[in-house]
Short mmCIF file of C-alpha atoms and ligand atoms in Angstrom, two decimals:
data_model
loop_
_atom_site.label_atom_id
_atom_site.label_comp_id
_atom_site.label_asym_id
_atom_site.label_seq_id
_atom_site.Cartn_x
_atom_site.Cartn_y
_atom_site.Cartn_z
CA MET V 22 3.40 110.60 198.18
CA GLN V 23 0.63 110.22 200.82
CA VAL V 24 0.17 107.35 203.34
CA PHE V 25 -2.59 106.46 204.59
CA LYS V 26 -2.72 103.96 208.18
CA PHE V 27 -6.49 102.47 208.09
CA GLY V 28 -6.40 99.92 211.38
CA GLY V 29 -8.49 96.46 212.55
CA ALA V 30 -11.81 98.61 212.82
CA SER V 31 -11.54 99.87 209.26
CA VAL V 32 -11.17 96.25 207.84
CA LYS V 33 -12.94 94.57 210.26
CA ASP V 34 -15.25 93.09 208.39
CA ALA V 35 -17.03 92.39 203.54
CA ALA V 36 -18.98 96.70 204.62
CA ALA V 37 -15.15 97.68 205.55
CA VAL V 38 -13.30 97.20 203.23
CA LYS V 39 -15.66 97.70 200.64
CA ASN V 40 -15.79 101.32 202.44
CA VAL V 41 -11.53 101.47 201.55
CA SER V 42 -12.21 101.18 198.35
CA LYS V 43 -14.52 103.59 197.91
CA ILE V 44 -12.44 106.17 199.72
CA LEU V 45 -8.83 104.73 198.43
CA LYS V 46 -11.35 105.01 194.83
CA LYS V 47 -11.62 109.11 195.07
CA LEU V 48 -8.32 109.43 197.46
CA THR V 49 -6.40 107.91 195.35
CA THR V 50 -5.52 110.70 192.75
CA LYS V 51 -1.60 110.62 193.82
CA PRO V 52 1.14 108.81 194.35
CA THR V 53 -0.30 106.10 198.02
CA ILE V 54 1.12 104.61 200.18
CA VAL V 55 -1.49 101.86 201.59
CA VAL V 56 0.05 100.33 205.14
CA VAL V 57 -3.00 98.05 206.65
CA SER V 58 -3.50 96.33 210.05
CA ALA V 59 -5.44 92.74 210.74
CA MET V 60 -8.73 92.46 209.78
CA GLY V 61 -10.97 93.55 213.28
CA LYS V 62 -10.19 92.04 216.82
CA THR V 63 -7.34 89.20 215.09
CA THR V 64 -4.63 89.75 216.66
CA ASN V 65 -5.82 89.54 219.60
CA GLN V 66 -7.18 85.87 218.88
CA LEU V 67 -3.42 85.23 217.31
CA GLU V 68 -2.44 86.15 220.42
CA GLN V 69 -4.54 84.05 222.36
CA LEU V 70 -4.04 81.43 219.48
CA VAL V 71 0.51 81.44 219.98
CA ASN V 72 -0.74 81.31 223.96
CA ALA V 73 -2.82 78.02 223.34
CA TYR V 74 -0.14 76.58 221.96
CA PHE V 75 2.76 78.15 224.02
CA TYR V 76 1.32 77.59 227.65
CA LYS V 77 -0.77 73.85 225.98
CA SER V 78 -3.47 75.33 227.72
CA SER V 79 -5.93 75.25 225.27
CA ASP V 80 -5.63 73.65 222.03
CA PRO V 81 -4.48 76.05 218.94
CA GLU V 82 -6.27 75.08 216.35
CA LEU V 83 -9.81 75.35 217.35
CA ILE V 84 -8.25 79.80 217.54
CA LEU V 85 -7.07 79.38 214.62
CA GLN V 86 -9.92 77.70 213.20
CA GLN V 87 -12.06 80.65 214.47
CA VAL V 88 -9.62 82.70 212.88
CA LYS V 89 -10.13 80.99 209.14
CA ASP V 90 -13.14 81.28 210.02
CA TYR V 91 -13.92 84.91 210.31
CA HIS V 92 -11.86 85.79 207.22
CA TYR V 93 -13.29 83.71 205.52
CA SER V 94 -16.76 85.26 205.75
CA ILE V 95 -15.44 87.97 205.08
CA VAL V 96 -13.17 86.92 201.34
CA ASN V 97 -16.86 84.71 200.27
CA GLU V 98 -18.40 88.30 200.82
CA LEU V 99 -15.64 90.10 198.68
CA PHE V 100 -14.81 87.73 196.32
CA PRO V 101 -18.40 85.14 195.28
CA ASP V 102 -16.14 83.33 191.96
CA PRO V 103 -14.93 80.35 194.67
CA SER V 104 -11.78 80.08 191.92
CA HIS V 105 -10.46 83.19 192.45
CA ARG V 106 -6.93 83.25 193.42
CA ILE V 107 -7.39 85.17 196.81
CA TYR V 108 -8.28 80.84 197.84
CA ASN V 109 -5.52 79.78 197.09
CA GLU V 110 -2.88 82.40 198.69
CA LEU V 111 -5.06 82.81 201.97
CA GLU V 112 -4.92 78.56 202.61
CA ASN V 113 -1.34 79.17 201.00
CA THR V 114 -0.87 81.69 204.11
CA PHE V 115 -2.85 79.86 206.97
CA VAL V 116 -1.21 77.27 206.64
CA GLU V 117 2.20 78.80 207.75
CA ILE V 118 0.64 78.48 211.15
CA ASN V 119 0.12 75.48 211.25
CA TRP V 120 4.00 74.66 210.45
CA ILE V 121 4.89 76.04 213.00
CA ILE V 122 2.20 74.46 215.51
CA GLU V 123 2.48 71.20 214.95
CA GLU V 124 6.34 71.39 216.36
CA GLU V 125 7.02 71.97 219.77
CA PRO V 126 8.34 76.18 220.26
CA ALA V 127 12.15 76.03 218.43
CA PHE V 128 12.08 79.82 219.76
CA GLY V 129 11.46 81.84 223.48
CA TYR V 130 7.62 82.88 223.43
CA ASN V 131 8.25 86.71 222.56
CA HIS V 132 10.23 85.21 218.59
CA VAL V 133 7.32 82.51 218.61
CA TYR V 134 5.26 85.43 219.24
CA ASP V 135 5.92 87.32 216.35
CA GLN V 136 5.80 84.65 213.79
CA ILE V 137 2.55 84.16 213.69
CA VAL V 138 1.14 87.26 215.51
CA CYS V 139 2.28 88.50 211.54
CA LEU V 140 -0.06 86.32 209.64
CA GLY V 141 -2.73 88.45 210.73
CA GLU V 142 -1.20 91.23 208.70
CA ILE V 143 0.02 89.41 205.88
CA ILE V 144 -3.24 88.09 205.69
CA SER V 145 -5.31 90.88 205.96
CA THR V 146 -3.34 93.29 203.51
CA LYS V 147 -3.78 89.68 200.44
CA ILE V 148 -7.26 90.02 200.92
CA ILE V 149 -7.11 93.55 200.88
CA SER V 150 -4.65 94.34 197.96
CA ALA V 151 -7.05 92.00 195.78
CA TYR V 152 -10.41 93.34 196.23
CA LEU V 153 -9.09 96.69 195.62
CA ASN V 154 -7.12 94.91 191.83
CA GLU V 155 -10.91 93.99 191.15
CA THR V 156 -12.32 97.52 191.65
CA ALA V 157 -9.26 99.45 190.27
CA VAL V 158 -7.55 100.79 192.40
CA VAL V 159 -4.62 98.98 190.84
CA ASN V 160 -2.42 98.21 193.23
CA LYS V 161 0.68 96.38 194.39
CA TRP V 162 1.35 93.88 197.51
CA MET V 163 4.73 94.18 198.85
CA ASP V 164 6.40 92.46 202.38
CA ALA V 165 7.06 94.87 204.65
CA ARG V 166 9.42 92.80 206.13
CA GLY V 167 12.01 93.33 203.27
CA VAL V 168 12.24 96.50 203.57
CA ILE V 169 11.22 97.71 207.75
CA GLN V 170 13.84 95.90 209.23
CA THR V 171 14.57 95.18 212.51
CA ASP V 172 16.64 94.00 215.85
CA ASN V 173 15.67 91.05 216.79
CA THR V 174 13.97 92.66 219.63
CA TYR V 175 10.70 90.27 219.26
CA ARG V 176 8.00 92.19 219.92
CA GLU V 177 9.13 95.21 219.79
CA GLY V 178 11.69 95.37 217.40
CA LYS V 179 14.04 98.57 216.84
CA VAL V 180 13.81 99.25 213.81
CA ASN V 181 16.91 100.36 211.70
CA TYR V 182 16.28 103.54 210.13
CA GLU V 183 19.50 103.53 207.07
CA LEU V 184 19.33 100.42 206.17
CA SER V 185 15.09 100.66 206.24
CA GLU V 186 15.62 104.20 203.64
CA ALA V 187 17.82 102.08 201.53
CA LEU V 188 15.89 99.28 201.22
CA VAL V 189 12.79 101.56 200.58
CA ALA V 190 14.87 103.03 198.15
CA GLN V 191 15.00 99.94 196.14
CA GLN V 192 12.49 97.66 196.22
CA LEU V 193 9.33 100.39 197.51
CA LEU V 194 9.65 103.85 195.11
CA PRO V 195 10.35 101.96 192.10
CA VAL V 196 6.72 100.31 192.34
CA PHE V 197 5.37 103.58 191.66
CA LYS V 198 7.19 103.57 188.08
CA THR V 199 4.23 100.92 187.13
CA VAL V 200 0.69 101.70 189.69
CA SER V 201 0.59 104.41 191.49
CA VAL V 202 -0.93 102.64 195.04
CA VAL V 203 1.42 99.85 197.42
CA VAL V 204 0.05 98.34 199.38
CA THR V 205 2.17 97.06 202.34
CA GLN V 206 1.66 95.33 205.85
CA GLY V 207 2.02 97.59 209.11
CA PHE V 208 2.51 96.59 212.93
CA ILE V 209 5.78 93.98 211.06
CA GLY V 210 9.34 94.31 210.09
CA GLY V 211 11.76 91.45 209.31
CA THR V 212 15.38 91.33 210.66
CA SER V 213 19.42 90.30 209.52
CA GLU V 214 17.76 86.00 209.50
CA ASN V 215 14.81 87.28 208.06
CA PHE V 216 13.10 86.36 210.92
CA THR V 217 9.50 87.92 211.95
CA THR V 218 9.62 90.59 214.47
CA THR V 219 6.57 93.02 214.79
CA LEU V 220 6.93 96.50 216.38
CA GLY V 221 4.49 96.32 219.43
CA ARG V 222 1.20 95.78 219.52
CA GLU V 223 -0.79 99.13 218.22
CA GLY V 224 2.74 99.60 215.88
CA SER V 225 0.82 100.23 212.28
CA ASP V 226 0.47 104.45 212.18
CA TYR V 227 4.23 103.74 213.20
CA THR V 228 4.69 102.05 210.04
CA ALA V 229 3.01 104.18 208.19
CA ALA V 230 4.89 106.96 209.73
CA LEU V 231 8.90 104.99 209.22
CA LEU V 232 6.80 105.13 205.62
CA ALA V 233 6.26 108.31 204.88
CA TYR V 234 10.04 109.38 206.90
CA PHE V 235 11.88 107.28 204.06
CA CYS V 236 9.28 107.65 201.33
CA ASN V 237 9.58 112.16 202.50
CA ALA V 238 5.94 111.57 201.50
CA GLU V 239 3.93 115.24 201.85
CA SER V 240 1.61 113.84 204.61
CA VAL V 241 0.57 110.54 206.90
CA THR V 242 -3.56 110.35 206.76
CA ILE V 243 -4.44 108.05 210.26
CA TRP V 244 -8.14 106.96 209.38
CA LYS V 245 -10.04 105.68 212.64
CA ASP V 246 -13.60 105.54 213.67
CA VAL V 247 -13.66 108.89 215.29
CA PRO V 248 -14.82 112.32 213.60
CA GLY V 249 -10.57 113.37 215.03
CA ILE V 250 -8.79 113.14 217.83
CA LEU V 251 -10.78 114.05 221.36
CA ASN V 252 -9.95 116.90 223.92
CA ALA V 253 -10.72 113.89 226.68
CA ASP V 254 -12.07 109.67 225.17
CA PRO V 255 -15.29 109.17 224.45
CA LYS V 256 -15.61 105.69 225.55
CA TRP V 257 -15.53 107.12 229.10
CA PHE V 258 -16.02 111.09 228.96
CA LYS V 259 -19.44 112.81 227.77
CA ASN V 260 -19.20 116.13 225.54
CA THR V 261 -15.11 115.73 224.26
CA ARG V 262 -14.78 118.31 221.43
CA LYS V 263 -12.49 117.44 218.33
CA ILE V 264 -9.10 119.16 218.60
CA GLU V 265 -8.91 121.09 214.95
CA GLU V 266 -5.27 121.52 215.28
CA MET V 267 -2.10 119.58 217.18
CA THR V 268 1.10 120.39 218.05
CA TYR V 269 3.72 117.16 217.51
CA HIS V 270 5.41 117.96 220.99
CA ASP V 271 0.76 117.56 222.22
CA ALA V 272 -0.27 114.60 220.51
CA ILE V 273 3.62 112.71 221.76
CA GLU V 274 3.34 114.00 225.17
CA LEU V 275 -1.12 112.99 224.77
CA THR V 276 -1.29 109.72 222.45
CA TYR V 277 2.50 109.17 224.89
CA TYR V 278 0.14 108.69 228.13
CA GLY V 279 -2.58 106.60 226.86
CA ALA V 280 -4.91 108.25 223.65
CA SER V 281 -4.31 105.62 221.57
CA VAL V 282 -6.44 106.92 218.69
CA ILE V 283 -3.03 106.90 217.47
CA HIS V 284 0.44 105.11 218.64
CA PRO V 285 3.46 107.27 220.51
CA LYS V 286 5.82 106.18 218.40
CA THR V 287 4.21 107.98 215.12
CA ILE V 288 4.97 111.33 215.98
CA LYS V 289 9.32 111.11 215.96
CA PRO V 290 9.45 110.80 212.32
CA LEU V 291 7.13 113.48 210.99
CA GLN V 292 8.55 115.66 213.01
CA ASN V 293 11.97 115.19 212.08
CA LYS V 294 10.63 115.52 209.27
CA ASN V 295 7.57 117.92 208.53
CA ILE V 296 5.18 115.78 207.78
CA PRO V 297 1.59 116.50 208.30
CA LEU V 298 -0.50 113.77 210.52
CA TYR V 299 -4.84 113.96 209.48
CA VAL V 300 -7.11 111.95 211.39
CA ARG V 301 -9.23 111.09 209.66
CA SER V 302 -13.14 108.99 210.02
CA PHE V 303 -13.59 106.26 207.80
CA LEU V 304 -17.64 107.06 208.90
CA GLU V 305 -17.94 110.07 207.15
CA PRO V 306 -14.46 110.34 205.02
CA ASP V 307 -14.94 113.97 203.96
CA ALA V 308 -14.79 115.34 206.84
CA VAL V 309 -12.34 117.70 207.55
CA GLY V 310 -10.72 115.53 210.89
CA THR V 311 -7.67 116.70 212.65
CA ILE V 312 -3.99 117.81 211.94
CA ILE V 313 -1.14 117.58 213.78
CA ARG V 314 1.32 120.08 212.34
CA GLU V 315 4.37 122.42 213.66
CA SER V 316 2.38 125.62 214.88
CA ASP V 317 2.58 127.73 217.62
CA LYS V 318 -1.27 126.75 218.97
CA ARG V 319 -1.95 125.57 222.53
CA LEU V 320 -4.75 123.48 222.64
CA PRO V 321 -7.66 125.42 222.89
CA ILE V 322 -9.35 123.62 225.85
CA PRO V 323 -8.10 120.86 228.49
CA SER V 324 -7.10 117.30 227.08
CA TYR V 325 -6.88 114.41 229.20
CA ILE V 326 -6.52 110.58 229.01
CA PHE V 327 -6.37 108.24 231.77
CA LYS V 328 -3.75 105.08 231.72
CA ILE V 329 -5.17 102.27 234.01
CA ASP V 330 -4.22 99.33 235.09
CA GLN V 331 -0.76 101.15 237.16
CA ILE V 332 1.13 99.55 239.20
CA LEU V 333 2.82 102.07 241.27
CA ILE V 334 6.34 100.78 243.28
CA SER V 335 8.41 102.28 245.58
CA ILE V 336 12.18 101.40 246.30
CA GLN V 337 13.72 102.21 248.99
CA PRO V 338 17.92 100.88 249.72
CA LYS V 339 17.69 98.13 252.15
CA ASP V 340 21.09 99.93 253.92
CA PHE V 341 19.49 103.56 254.80
CA SER V 342 21.88 104.60 251.83
CA PHE V 343 20.34 107.84 249.66
CA ILE V 344 19.05 107.95 246.68
CA ALA V 345 21.65 109.22 244.19
CA GLU V 346 23.16 108.21 240.97
CA ASP V 347 24.69 104.92 241.03
CA ASN V 348 21.16 103.93 243.47
CA MET V 349 19.21 104.68 240.66
CA SER V 350 21.24 103.55 237.87
CA ALA V 351 21.33 100.63 239.15
CA ILE V 352 17.98 100.59 239.26
CA PHE V 353 17.27 102.43 235.75
CA SER V 354 19.51 98.80 234.27
CA LEU V 355 17.19 96.18 235.66
CA PHE V 356 13.85 98.10 234.28
CA SER V 357 15.46 98.46 231.01
CA LYS V 358 16.71 95.17 231.62
CA HIS V 359 13.32 94.10 232.49
CA MET V 360 11.51 96.34 229.20
CA VAL V 361 9.49 98.03 232.06
CA HIS V 362 9.42 101.60 231.32
CA ALA V 363 8.29 104.58 233.22
CA ASN V 364 5.28 107.04 233.09
CA VAL V 365 6.43 108.63 235.86
CA MET V 366 8.63 109.09 238.87
CA GLN V 367 9.27 110.72 241.84
CA ASN V 368 12.59 110.49 244.02
CA SER V 369 13.42 111.45 247.46
CA ALA V 370 16.09 110.53 250.34
CA ILE V 371 15.72 107.64 250.07
CA ASN V 372 12.60 106.81 248.32
CA PHE V 373 12.12 106.50 244.60
CA SER V 374 8.86 106.03 243.47
CA VAL V 375 7.32 104.14 239.72
CA CYS V 376 3.92 104.71 237.62
CA THR V 377 4.32 102.02 235.24
CA ASP V 378 1.86 99.87 233.37
CA ASN V 379 0.67 96.88 235.63
CA ASP V 380 2.13 93.60 232.99
CA LYS V 381 3.18 91.18 235.20
CA GLN V 382 4.75 89.22 232.22
CA LYS V 383 7.22 92.54 232.65
CA VAL V 384 6.64 93.49 236.52
CA GLU V 385 6.91 90.72 238.78
CA PRO V 386 10.26 89.53 237.20
CA LEU V 387 11.06 92.79 237.61
CA ILE V 388 10.07 92.59 241.66
CA GLU V 389 11.73 89.92 241.99
CA GLU V 390 14.96 91.29 241.60
CA LEU V 391 14.79 94.62 242.69
CA GLN V 392 14.25 92.83 246.25
CA GLN V 393 17.20 91.70 245.85
CA GLN V 394 18.44 95.10 246.25
CA PHE V 395 15.95 96.99 247.53
CA LYS V 396 13.00 96.78 250.12
CA VAL V 397 10.19 96.99 247.67
CA LEU V 398 6.32 97.91 248.30
CA PHE V 399 4.01 98.42 245.80
CA ASN V 400 0.42 98.89 245.35
CA THR V 401 -1.64 98.46 242.22
CA GLY V 402 -5.14 99.23 240.09
CA LEU V 403 -4.34 102.38 239.85
CA GLU V 404 -5.33 105.02 237.86
CA LEU V 405 -3.50 107.30 235.83
CA LEU V 406 -4.22 111.18 234.54
CA THR V 407 -2.99 113.15 232.71
CA ILE V 408 -4.02 115.94 232.07
CA ARG V 409 -2.06 118.52 229.17
CA ASN V 410 -3.15 122.24 229.01
CA TYR V 411 -4.76 121.36 233.03
CA ASP V 412 -6.52 123.78 234.55
CA GLN V 413 -7.90 123.47 238.78
CA LYS V 414 -11.72 122.64 237.26
CA THR V 415 -11.19 119.71 234.96
CA ILE V 416 -8.45 118.94 237.96
CA GLU V 417 -11.30 119.12 240.66
CA LYS V 418 -13.98 117.42 238.10
CA LEU V 419 -11.64 114.30 236.83
CA THR V 420 -10.35 113.50 241.07
CA GLU V 421 -14.03 114.05 242.87
CA ASN V 422 -13.67 110.29 244.76
CA LYS V 423 -9.89 109.42 244.49
CA VAL V 424 -7.61 109.02 247.15
CA ILE V 425 -4.13 110.16 244.92
CA LEU V 426 -0.79 108.99 245.53
CA MET V 427 1.12 110.58 243.61
CA GLU V 428 1.07 114.40 241.39
CA GLN V 429 3.72 116.08 239.41
CA ARG V 430 2.95 119.08 237.50
CA SER V 431 4.80 121.08 234.59
CA ARG V 432 3.81 123.88 233.13
CA ASN V 433 1.97 122.58 230.64
CA THR V 434 1.36 119.10 232.71
CA ILE V 435 -0.53 116.51 235.81
CA GLN V 436 0.51 113.81 236.14
CA ILE V 437 -1.86 112.21 238.90
CA VAL V 438 -1.76 108.24 240.00
CA MET V 439 -4.87 107.87 241.61
CA ARG V 440 -6.92 105.06 242.96
CA ASN V 441 -11.38 105.09 243.38
CA VAL V 442 -12.16 105.81 247.02
CA SER V 443 -13.04 102.93 248.10
N1 LIG W 502 -2.96 94.21 214.31
C1 LIG W 502 -1.54 94.85 215.27
C2 LIG W 502 -2.10 95.83 216.49
O1 LIG W 502 -4.23 95.21 217.23
C3 LIG W 502 -0.97 96.52 215.01
C4 LIG W 502 -2.55 97.50 214.77
O2 LIG W 502 -3.22 97.62 214.85
O3 LIG W 502 -2.01 98.76 214.68
O4 LIG W 502 -2.01 95.35 217.16
MG1 MG W 503 -4.72 97.03 215.65
#
């Protein structure tokens, strides 16, 4: 069993879908689970639709129409026969959005978000599954929400491993008795009350890893528009180099701190079962990409990533008491309550500094609550640089014209919170 994951860019138009079919035709000589994301930028558009509906900031119908137009333009090209079953299926799926937005929101924002945004993946997999069946990649479509079970933390569903594993054994594995390809959605799960959850933006990679874990797959391949994992983001740097092989540990550190090539949650399930992860290019499907697996190979060169739009929050007890365990635990429980994740932290006698993503929806209420107990200062507009396998030359090059606000190093990794010299 192998698991393939195709992200939004790999299915962004009809030509891209045809390319996926070509890759699968060649490489599905063994049982394969194909995990697919929403097409192109659909998730962003559906997010806008949710905002328009929930906050009444614009007309959700208009955005829905754009989402429909985009998908129908792809479908018209892939299925010239207007009586093809897919047209009906799509209409039925879009209608689900209409039903939701015709009424006033009955649940909180995150809950509503998941019920709408998940449909991007439902639609893309319906199209792709149908197209693959037309092009002799015989497959079955499967609703991932029936097997990936989560709690009801909307927008960041926590996966129930035991239950999901049992459901995969009951519902997914038997399908391979009749076909050798199953097409399903990344990013989405279901709760015990049959609501949809999502696993966090870009979470389709994570779904692929989970399914591989539950099925004891021999490998996962993530198909990207880059040749593999590079030592730096080619969007920002010239002369990047592809890394042939990387350990799970290097991969998790780099992705956690912003290497967007794979979702950071992907690594753990694979590491736990020693399943190798291949990152390959759908543009050059014959080339070898990067393999991530256990080995004693160090990164051949310094590898670095930036996380932008960071905020550095500095927290001091109002009464000049030490930052000791009691204060720390009060601070951490507030971070956890507001779902704000610390990227780097540092403490001194009466100061605790935390660098996090400046997601205003979460960070503003956190700061407000912290201020009830602590003196809170913050700097915004910062960058967090993480260099794995660092050397002095790379540090100097990357911090040129920057003001450093906080720095932390271990044997393998250096992290620097900084901003441009103004
Ligand atoms: N479609 C979702 C997103 O854009 C999940 C994914 O692409 O992995 O966040
Ligand atoms: Mg995506």
